[in-house]
Amino acid sequence: MEQSVKDTEDVVILFAGDSGDGIQLTGGQFTDTIALFGSDVSTFPNYPADIRAPVGTTSGVSGFQLKFGSAEVFTPGDQYDVLVVMNAAALRVNLPNLKKGGIIIANSDGFDSRNLRLAQYIGEENPLQDRSLDGYEVHAIEVTKLTREALKDSGLGMKAIDRCKNMFVLGFVYWMFSQDLANTIRFINHKFQYAPEVRDANLKALNKGHHYGDTMETFTSRFDVKSAQLPAGAYRNINGNQAMALGLVAAAKRNDLELFYASYPITPASDILHELSRHKRFGVKTFQAEDEIAAICAAIGSSFAGGLAVTGSSGPGIALKGEALGLAVMLELPVVIINVQRGGPSTGLPTKTEQADLLQAAYGRNGEAPLPILAASSPRDCFDTVYEAARIAVEYMTPVMVLSDGYIANGAEPWKFPTSAELHPFQSNAGSEITNVEGVFMPYARDDRQVRPWVKAGTPGKEHRIGGLEKELVTGNVSYDPENHERMVAIREGKVAGIAKDVPAQIIHRGEAEAKVCVLSWGSTFGAIETAIRDLLQQGVSVAHVHLRYLYPFPANLKQLLSGFETILIPEMNRGQLAMMIRHQFLIDARSISKVQGLPFTVEEIKKVIQNELSK
Amino acid sequence: MEQSVKDTEDVVILFAGDSGDGIQLTGGQFTDTIALFGSDVSTFPNYPADIRAPVGTTSGVSGFQLKFGSAEVFTPGDQYDVLVVMNAAALRVNLPNLKKGGIIIANSDGFDSRNLRLAQYIGEENPLQDRSLDGYEVHAIEVTKLTREALKDSGLGMKAIDRCKNMFVLGFVYWMFSQDLANTIRFINHKFQYAPEVRDANLKALNKGHHYGDTMETFTSRFDVKSAQLPAGAYRNINGNQAMALGLVAAAKRNDLELFYASYPITPASDILHELSRHKRFGVKTFQAEDEIAAICAAIGSSFAGGLAVTGSSGPGIALKGEALGLAVMLELPVVIINVQRGGPSTGLPTKTEQADLLQAAYGRNGEAPLPILAASSPRDCFDTVYEAARIAVEYMTPVMVLSDGYIANGAEPWKFPTSAELHPFQSNAGSEITNVEGVFMPYARDDRQVRPWVKAGTPGKEHRIGGLEKELVTGNVSYDPENHERMVAIREGKVAGIAKDVPAQIIHRGEAEAKVCVLSWGSTFGAIETAIRDLLQQGVSVAHVHLRYLYPFPANLKQLLSGFETILIPEMNRGQLAMMIRHQFLIDARSISKVQGLPFTVEEIKKVIQNELSK
Amino acid sequence: MKTAKDASTTALTPRGFASNQDIRWCPGCGDYSILKQIQTVMPTLGVPKEKMVFISGIGCSSRFPYYMNTYGLHGIHGRAIAIASGVKSTSPDLDVWVVTGDGDSLSIGGNHLIHALRKNFNINIVLFNNEIYGLTKGQYSPTSPSGQVTKSTPFGSLDRPFNPASLALGAEGTFVARGIDRNPVQLRELIAASHRHEGTSFLEVYQNCNVFNDGAFHAFTDKNLRDDHVINLEAGKPLIFGGGTKGIRLDGFTPRVVPLGEYAPEDCWIHDPQDKIKASILASFFDYSVEQAGLPRPFGILYEANRPTYEQTMMDQIERHFDQEADLDALLKGNNSWEVK
Amino acid sequence: MKTAKDASTTALTPRGFASNQDIRWCPGCGDYSILKQIQTVMPTLGVPKEKMVFISGIGCSSRFPYYMNTYGLHGIHGRAIAIASGVKSTSPDLDVWVVTGDGDSLSIGGNHLIHALRKNFNINIVLFNNEIYGLTKGQYSPTSPSGQVTKSTPFGSLDRPFNPASLALGAEGTFVARGIDRNPVQLRELIAASHRHEGTSFLEVYQNCNVFNDGAFHAFTDKNLRDDHVINLEAGKPLIFGGGTKGIRLDGFTPRVVPLGEYAPEDCWIHDPQDKIKASILASFFDYSVEQAGLPRPFGILYEANRPTYEQTMMDQIERHFDQEADLDALLKGNNSWEVK
Ligand SMILES: Cc1ncc(C[n+]2csc(CCOP(=O)(O)OP(=O)(O)O)c2C)c(N)n1
Ligand SMILES: Cc1ncc(C[n+]2csc(CCOP(=O)(O)OP(=O)(O)O)c2C)c(N)n1
Ligand code: SF4
Ligand code: SF4
Ligand SMILES: [Mg+2]
Ligand SMILES: [Mg+2]
């Protein structure tokens, strides 16, 4: 196995702060817990440059580095995935060695003006607030304040209380890495057995930090950045939600449309709203509605008025939008619906990832109401996918569902961003005259792709009425005629099905068409599967990878492409939803590989499944 | 072809009223329109017994009978399917010859006390109000009042206006039978060409009658009663919505539960609410909620408090319930959800039937949230199906979806009603002690069918908390543990899947296991398919009929049963939803026969499909 | 194709606002009158018809948009206002009308109503209140009086109805008015006033459903009763009714009916639609039947206040930051890009 | 297994009402105080803990039921009240508490709230108002003041907030009260009063979210400010605040702050929680900042009225028709059966 093709599950963390912050102990505890859990861990000391440097200065920063999840030992060249900093100086010193798009956990109480000055931030600009950390996943927590609050009745003095901050942070980090507290609780119980107040204070801080992750709906699955060789070009880091937001701004700007994003906050989709609400410069209108139903209905209204209308949510919120989605199908208006999936069912696991809303996307409304479904495969792919979704919505006058998930929404990776000139403009039929039958405007006349016209309310001479009752062919009047209904059902279905011909033919991402095993996938499993298959191919295994962006309709050549394989395995973070769609459409014995743990597949899991299959 | 196995699409109508009511003209017009449409029609005059009898008396009733839809001529023995009566006397005289469960369209203005007296209704009891017409489909319309209102500006005198009543009725009947007005408009234009006021008045009345059907969301597809030989026993007529209501009352009463029905009105489900709201004698609580979400949430609350909780709606309303359905799945509480389907998508065709919400039932919510789905096959079968659904809900602690549709909900047929003793009591684990682990109550402990206990809030010593976040095995505490999540997903899935073993093995309703063609069906298509197959079998065709009540999970033997057939055809009033489920589960090339016209299949259509298949 | 100008000009008659669709309401339905008054007022507003959008939910009343030769959207049950908020956000220059029923906007759509009132989109809500669900054939609604026997309440309803004006006031509404199908002159004035008001206008119109709830507003339309049951409000004018025989005075917070003659009109309560507390008292007349307190039902504008509209503040905020030249490439590049060679 | 009796008896202490679950709110969160007050009041109510049900939606506040050793249901966002209505309908003898947030019950759940108030189920709604969405990390809520900068409104929110008390009054609420996390004594009284009230109690509790909206209620808790900003209402007592230095009088409908001394306490407005108009005026204090009109924020019971509860009228109606012996066989047979031989 080549060096570059390394197992990507390893994580490198640096805990950094003042020497008084208990960094070494924190790191040590984390290491012990991880090791107990059965992972390989290696650590690397990182002492302050100057042991007597004053508190808060860069030279006083102490660190504890560890790497876990792979057998490789820590090497000085390793960049951190996660940086835990107790103050501004710790950030300043260590940021350069953080991976692009890495995670920062910062005690924001360590960023007051004194700290900023000591850390030599110019003009005391707070990096936690000035967007200079864009592209990183930043968790800014008032650790000092919260620890003091938690321990105000502990009987300890302020100094002693502040010494428990590290336990608060440790608790939070345990939450993020879904680790158990038991080991550290044992440790504290033992260490402070003769100082019950100190013991209790430490235990409480640890617990509170852990709860904090829960209470804040802090997302706990982390995106693995594949350290592949990047092609030449200009790059930036981006996470999925940001990419989604930028994709929308780009779609609007490039096509002279006004973006309207209506949403109701929900983890892990809220950041799209947050991001877009900052882009008033681009004329973006964001609307925090009273609920998800209002949000999609407002989007429908916006679309009727000619806006590039988008609504986003996560599973439970998408469930609420089902009825209105049906209306959008009936109205044949462009609306983009984004589902940043999380663990279900019901409220489920709001801070964990899953891809179990595919069938809801396809069938979660009454009647025959087909709509296109696209899924993003990685943080950066959210940009392209949502841009393409907007294109299809506008060109085909249809609601389009975009599936992302918490894993890629919160995870960042390097992105070779396009120039605006590289973005293809939409070919909308708006303004074309297909719809005048003897001088009378016909809202349901269609072009040769079966698409009706998009006429912005307010356009003179084209006043028309649309609605959710079945409508007559061409005129759009209400119609109860049986044959008309059957034809309209067929037209709506046919129009969407026709998109299959207008999307790129499905490719095999890796491996050959003659491979014994084909791994078919969609969404955020892309990275792990690509890596696994790259490895196996290098070992000479006969395997191929096909990854879908278009889930409904499938690309026109998919059936033929798949029928060449003996065995098709479909790993999904659900109970086999794509597998079901493939099986019924193509009647091939595709097999579901299911993982429903709120966690992404690891490369090893994928490899094992394939190897098992081949050794049968 | 035997006489008894007749084509059931024919309809016999009697228009009846006073001789002055224009009955003959009405009937004549209807006949012409039907004939133009290409149907066979035969008529049969029915003049008043006494041509000079006073207005409003039974001996003054005039009638016009017609039969259409089959080549057979009208025979005096034929009973009416539809009775149109302009007054009480007309009803009194003709009711005895109306089929059980037939349709009555009555001018309720012809039922004032004078009319009732003249028609000799004892004590002037109005049959439209005293429930004596229970089991018929009654449309009572204030025809006189509405016609007068419509024509008040016509310039005609009251007498002349009242003479247009028949056109109002005719317009309404055209609506019910989905017939075009054009022929009669032509006729009126011609007949009254020299009296424009009269012409316009008649046209307006005709139109208003037609609109009335639309405005009132009058259901337009009619149930065909098969005139099969009935086995001995006690019978009554019942329509699907009534049967659903009685099934729920029976389930509650038989099992000492209190019924709670929470709903928001919607065509064609509202009548279940109406019916149940009358049964306070049985302690039934009905609750008209502010919307469908409130309705299902109230049902969940009721279930938590130990009620037999039910909510009912139609497609768009069910779409709104998706999120809460997921909660019910997570809470593992018994709730019955009834979907009386109508034409979709969106508002669609509220007054037409369809069965396009099967996939919504299966997948219309976020995450992996499986629940049992049952479908009723005929009006009377609604009783058994909903009783069984309640059993499964209570015995398995799960929400259960029951699918009906407008066709059987509004249609009536003879029902060999059971005695209460014949109803099997539920075997709930409520009260069992499976759930005490060392004296502590465990809300998510399970019996050997994987069912958790149903403990009514208020029970001492078993206080517990449940919710929509993923819960820990056994304790029911909130848990974010990955493996726990995977196990819980599997448990919820397995519990529901296990129901397959607890339902009757699937039978072949007609024909042999060796038949060349199997017609597989569900829901309200039952009658037409049974009739078609009975006919074909008598002609020696090699065909069989398998009809499903259990759509999720399928009965355990279904796969095996189906795999014996060469060809499987699945007629559905949708675009192949059951077909999809069969194909992906069993990987057999079942073929969808789709009709999406808001109308049921006819026997002929089914026959043709089978014959085409066999002649390939 | 006609030009925009042509289309608009020819539309400026009531007929020009009528679409070519058959009107399907029951003969005698109060909806006809409301339609007629709206079609009559529209040409007087000086708004070209292509700038008008009628949005509705589901119900008999919600059929309305089909009958207007303007832009129209017949939405889903309860969601008209939410749809309207999107239309208005994207195109603040459109004249947006919401036509809704008591079920549509007070039962299933109640949340969107109260939030729109609070946010104060400049839209005009016309609520056809017939105190019943018409389209679904006669179930009680959130405005049906307690005890009403309907299809779904054969033994009488249990609920206290909403007092729609009180609810609108409580939800921060800036324009609260009441009209009735049978007083077309006043209704036209109220429609025009709704249009003039900048902010969410809440116009409740009593509408007779002569099929399922005939006579619900009998006391307000019957020649013999209406004088005692109706009081028409005019800003700056005293509260006088009973054919000029009675007035209303405030005794502390308690409104009292007094005989005119004994009291001069100037002694009566002078209607001030800007006073929210007085508006609350007017709204509360609803809670007492004439039989209880002799208080008539107020028609007209109960309350009107100025507050910036939602879309205007939205536009203002955007305008402060908008940059026609905003550089998409700079946005895509972000602050921390790098080159891979 | 313990018997019912045992279980109940041992529970009648605050500790007995605490569940064994770790409390997960942020250190310093105002939710702790509310939890503590509720746990303190519960044992004094004379209701066995198995008869208590806590129902919530989603939000930080909605975690509440997990911390009570009673029956509890942590529902979905916005639907707690709807769930509670079903619990109460089926088991009127249960003491049903709804714990909800400003987003939960005023944003997504607004419709269920106003309908419950109108229907008047005998349930106790405790709304933890922190003027922010806590759980989802700090977006503005329907109670956030206009202009508030939050995650979703980086340039300031555009909305006028709800005045929750006004909304509740407008929706026919029969019990409208306000408390605050930092006044535990009063809060306990209000909790007990909510329980005593037969009908839907609407208790708004100002709750500090020290992570996303710290200090939102500073003026009401700060030692130096609160005297001028808080007025505590007591039935039959004059409206006095400012540490006894100021009173409130009504000048027509306009409340005015007057110096005590110049005016005697008796000259001030005497609080009458039964008077709905006065309650509306009290609720409207919210609309003016102290800076504008010097009006303090009222705490205590603003309004309380008697009206039959929904479940009681439901029970009454059923009892009038209920028949223990109602014959299922007769029902199945119907009126028109026949025999086939
Ligand atoms: C989601 C949904 N729920 C229920 C219905 C059924 N429905 C249609 S209109 C209506 C109520 C109509 O009452 P109202 O709004 O007062 O209008 P009206 O017909 O009286 O004018 C109902 C319950 C529906 N179409 N969609
Ligand atoms: C259907 C749905 N939409 C959105 C969410 C996300 N969500 C959870 S709680 C919440 C708002 C919380 O605010 P509030 O009710 O004020 O409670 P707090 O956390 O402030 O106590 C939101 C938007 C959800 N869980 N479900
Ligand atoms: S049912 Fe009532 S509201 Fe509906 S159209 Fe007829 S009269 Fe009007
Ligand atoms: S986020 Fe705010 S409301 Fe939520 S627990 Fe923390 S402090 Fe309390
Ligand atoms: Mg109505
Ligand atoms: Mg809040």
PDB file of C-alpha atoms in Angstrom, chain D residues 182-274:
ATOM      1  CA  ARG D 182     -34.766  35.356  39.266  1.00  0.00           C
ATOM      2  CA  ASN D 183     -37.783  35.957  41.461  1.00  0.00           C
ATOM      3  CA  PRO D 184     -38.293  32.482  42.895  1.00  0.00           C
ATOM      4  CA  VAL D 185     -40.800  33.398  45.549  1.00  0.00           C
ATOM      5  CA  GLN D 186     -43.179  34.999  43.124  1.00  0.00           C
ATOM      6  CA  LEU D 187     -42.537  32.293  40.581  1.00  0.00           C
ATOM      7  CA  ARG D 188     -43.598  29.623  43.046  1.00  0.00           C
ATOM      8  CA  GLU D 189     -46.781  31.514  43.761  1.00  0.00           C
ATOM      9  CA  LEU D 190     -47.513  31.808  40.094  1.00  0.00           C
ATOM     10  CA  ILE D 191     -46.871  28.136  39.517  1.00  0.00           C
ATOM     11  CA  ALA D 192     -49.275  27.263  42.296  1.00  0.00           C
ATOM     12  CA  ALA D 193     -51.828  29.740  40.949  1.00  0.00           C
ATOM     13  CA  SER D 194     -51.514  28.246  37.466  1.00  0.00           C
ATOM     14  CA  HIS D 195     -52.287  24.910  38.955  1.00  0.00           C
ATOM     15  CA  ARG D 196     -55.269  26.238  40.873  1.00  0.00           C
ATOM     16  CA  HIS D 197     -56.754  27.944  37.862  1.00  0.00           C
ATOM     17  CA  GLU D 198     -59.320  25.751  36.157  1.00  0.00           C
ATOM     18  CA  GLY D 199     -58.717  26.338  32.499  1.00  0.00           C
ATOM     19  CA  THR D 200     -55.665  26.966  30.382  1.00  0.00           C
ATOM     20  CA  SER D 201     -53.074  28.806  32.427  1.00  0.00           C
ATOM     21  CA  PHE D 202     -50.621  30.808  30.433  1.00  0.00           C
ATOM     22  CA  LEU D 203     -47.571  31.563  32.531  1.00  0.00           C
ATOM     23  CA  GLU D 204     -44.792  33.358  30.726  1.00  0.00           C
ATOM     24  CA  VAL D 205     -41.494  33.123  32.567  1.00  0.00           C
ATOM     25  CA  TYR D 206     -38.625  35.362  31.594  1.00  0.00           C
ATOM     26  CA  GLN D 207     -35.603  33.143  31.523  1.00  0.00           C
ATOM     27  CA  ASN D 208     -32.063  34.186  30.988  1.00  0.00           C
ATOM     28  CA  CYS D 209     -30.175  32.309  28.308  1.00  0.00           C
ATOM     29  CA  ASN D 210     -26.726  33.197  29.468  1.00  0.00           C
ATOM     30  CA  VAL D 211     -25.086  31.753  26.404  1.00  0.00           C
ATOM     31  CA  PHE D 212     -26.999  33.292  23.529  1.00  0.00           C
ATOM     32  CA  ASN D 213     -28.944  36.141  24.993  1.00  0.00           C
ATOM     33  CA  ASP D 214     -27.349  36.992  28.288  1.00  0.00           C
ATOM     34  CA  GLY D 215     -28.878  39.896  30.077  1.00  0.00           C
ATOM     35  CA  ALA D 216     -32.058  40.120  28.050  1.00  0.00           C
ATOM     36  CA  PHE D 217     -33.925  40.747  31.286  1.00  0.00           C
ATOM     37  CA  HIS D 218     -31.215  42.612  33.019  1.00  0.00           C
ATOM     38  CA  ALA D 219     -33.484  45.573  33.765  1.00  0.00           C
ATOM     39  CA  PHE D 220     -35.795  43.316  35.724  1.00  0.00           C
ATOM     40  CA  THR D 221     -33.132  41.594  37.762  1.00  0.00           C
ATOM     41  CA  ASP D 222     -30.405  44.132  38.298  1.00  0.00           C
ATOM     42  CA  LYS D 223     -30.513  45.533  41.804  1.00  0.00           C
ATOM     43  CA  ASN D 224     -30.167  49.104  40.621  1.00  0.00           C
ATOM     44  CA  LEU D 225     -32.661  48.908  37.824  1.00  0.00           C
ATOM     45  CA  ARG D 226     -35.361  46.524  38.852  1.00  0.00           C
ATOM     46  CA  ASP D 227     -37.224  48.796  41.179  1.00  0.00           C
ATOM     47  CA  ASP D 228     -37.961  51.141  38.324  1.00  0.00           C
ATOM     48  CA  HIS D 229     -38.595  48.425  35.804  1.00  0.00           C
ATOM     49  CA  VAL D 230     -40.674  45.911  37.688  1.00  0.00           C
ATOM     50  CA  ILE D 231     -44.131  46.182  39.085  1.00  0.00           C
ATOM     51  CA  ASN D 232     -45.492  43.237  40.987  1.00  0.00           C
ATOM     52  CA  LEU D 233     -49.217  42.827  40.713  1.00  0.00           C
ATOM     53  CA  GLU D 234     -51.423  41.730  43.523  1.00  0.00           C
ATOM     54  CA  ALA D 235     -55.169  41.498  43.278  1.00  0.00           C
ATOM     55  CA  GLY D 236     -56.915  44.271  45.183  1.00  0.00           C
ATOM     56  CA  LYS D 237     -53.667  46.140  45.755  1.00  0.00           C
ATOM     57  CA  PRO D 238     -52.627  49.421  44.193  1.00  0.00           C
ATOM     58  CA  LEU D 239     -50.067  49.484  41.413  1.00  0.00           C
ATOM     59  CA  ILE D 240     -46.988  50.681  43.234  1.00  0.00           C
ATOM     60  CA  PHE D 241     -43.336  50.299  42.318  1.00  0.00           C
ATOM     61  CA  GLY D 242     -40.029  52.095  42.474  1.00  0.00           C
ATOM     62  CA  GLY D 243     -39.462  50.851  45.990  1.00  0.00           C
ATOM     63  CA  GLY D 244     -42.717  52.420  47.103  1.00  0.00           C
ATOM     64  CA  THR D 245     -41.967  55.779  45.533  1.00  0.00           C
ATOM     65  CA  LYS D 246     -44.136  55.558  42.454  1.00  0.00           C
ATOM     66  CA  GLY D 247     -47.643  54.556  41.579  1.00  0.00           C
ATOM     67  CA  ILE D 248     -49.628  54.156  38.403  1.00  0.00           C
ATOM     68  CA  ARG D 249     -52.908  55.899  37.750  1.00  0.00           C
ATOM     69  CA  LEU D 250     -55.179  55.681  34.791  1.00  0.00           C
ATOM     70  CA  ASP D 251     -55.776  58.885  32.997  1.00  0.00           C
ATOM     71  CA  GLY D 252     -58.647  57.818  30.792  1.00  0.00           C
ATOM     72  CA  PHE D 253     -57.102  54.773  29.241  1.00  0.00           C
ATOM     73  CA  THR D 254     -53.615  56.049  29.548  1.00  0.00           C
ATOM     74  CA  PRO D 255     -51.562  54.717  32.420  1.00  0.00           C
ATOM     75  CA  ARG D 256     -49.438  57.399  34.051  1.00  0.00           C
ATOM     76  CA  VAL D 257     -46.665  57.100  36.549  1.00  0.00           C
ATOM     77  CA  VAL D 258     -47.245  59.347  39.551  1.00  0.00           C
ATOM     78  CA  PRO D 259     -45.050  60.070  42.549  1.00  0.00           C
ATOM     79  CA  LEU D 260     -46.352  58.537  45.754  1.00  0.00           C
ATOM     80  CA  GLY D 261     -46.603  61.135  48.412  1.00  0.00           C
ATOM     81  CA  GLU D 262     -48.287  63.511  46.058  1.00  0.00           C
ATOM     82  CA  TYR D 263     -50.740  60.677  45.532  1.00  0.00           C
ATOM     83  CA  ALA D 264     -51.865  58.181  48.105  1.00  0.00           C
ATOM     84  CA  PRO D 265     -51.725  54.476  47.327  1.00  0.00           C
ATOM     85  CA  GLU D 266     -55.521  54.429  47.222  1.00  0.00           C
ATOM     86  CA  ASP D 267     -55.430  56.937  44.400  1.00  0.00           C
ATOM     87  CA  CYS D 268     -53.570  54.481  42.255  1.00  0.00           C
ATOM     88  CA  TRP D 269     -54.945  51.915  39.951  1.00  0.00           C
ATOM     89  CA  ILE D 270     -56.120  48.981  42.038  1.00  0.00           C
ATOM     90  CA  HIS D 271     -55.286  45.709  40.380  1.00  0.00           C
ATOM     91  CA  ASP D 272     -58.336  43.727  39.366  1.00  0.00           C
ATOM     92  CA  PRO D 273     -57.264  40.598  37.510  1.00  0.00           C
ATOM     93  CA  GLN D 274     -60.858  39.933  36.475  1.00  0.00           C
TER      94      GLN D 274
END
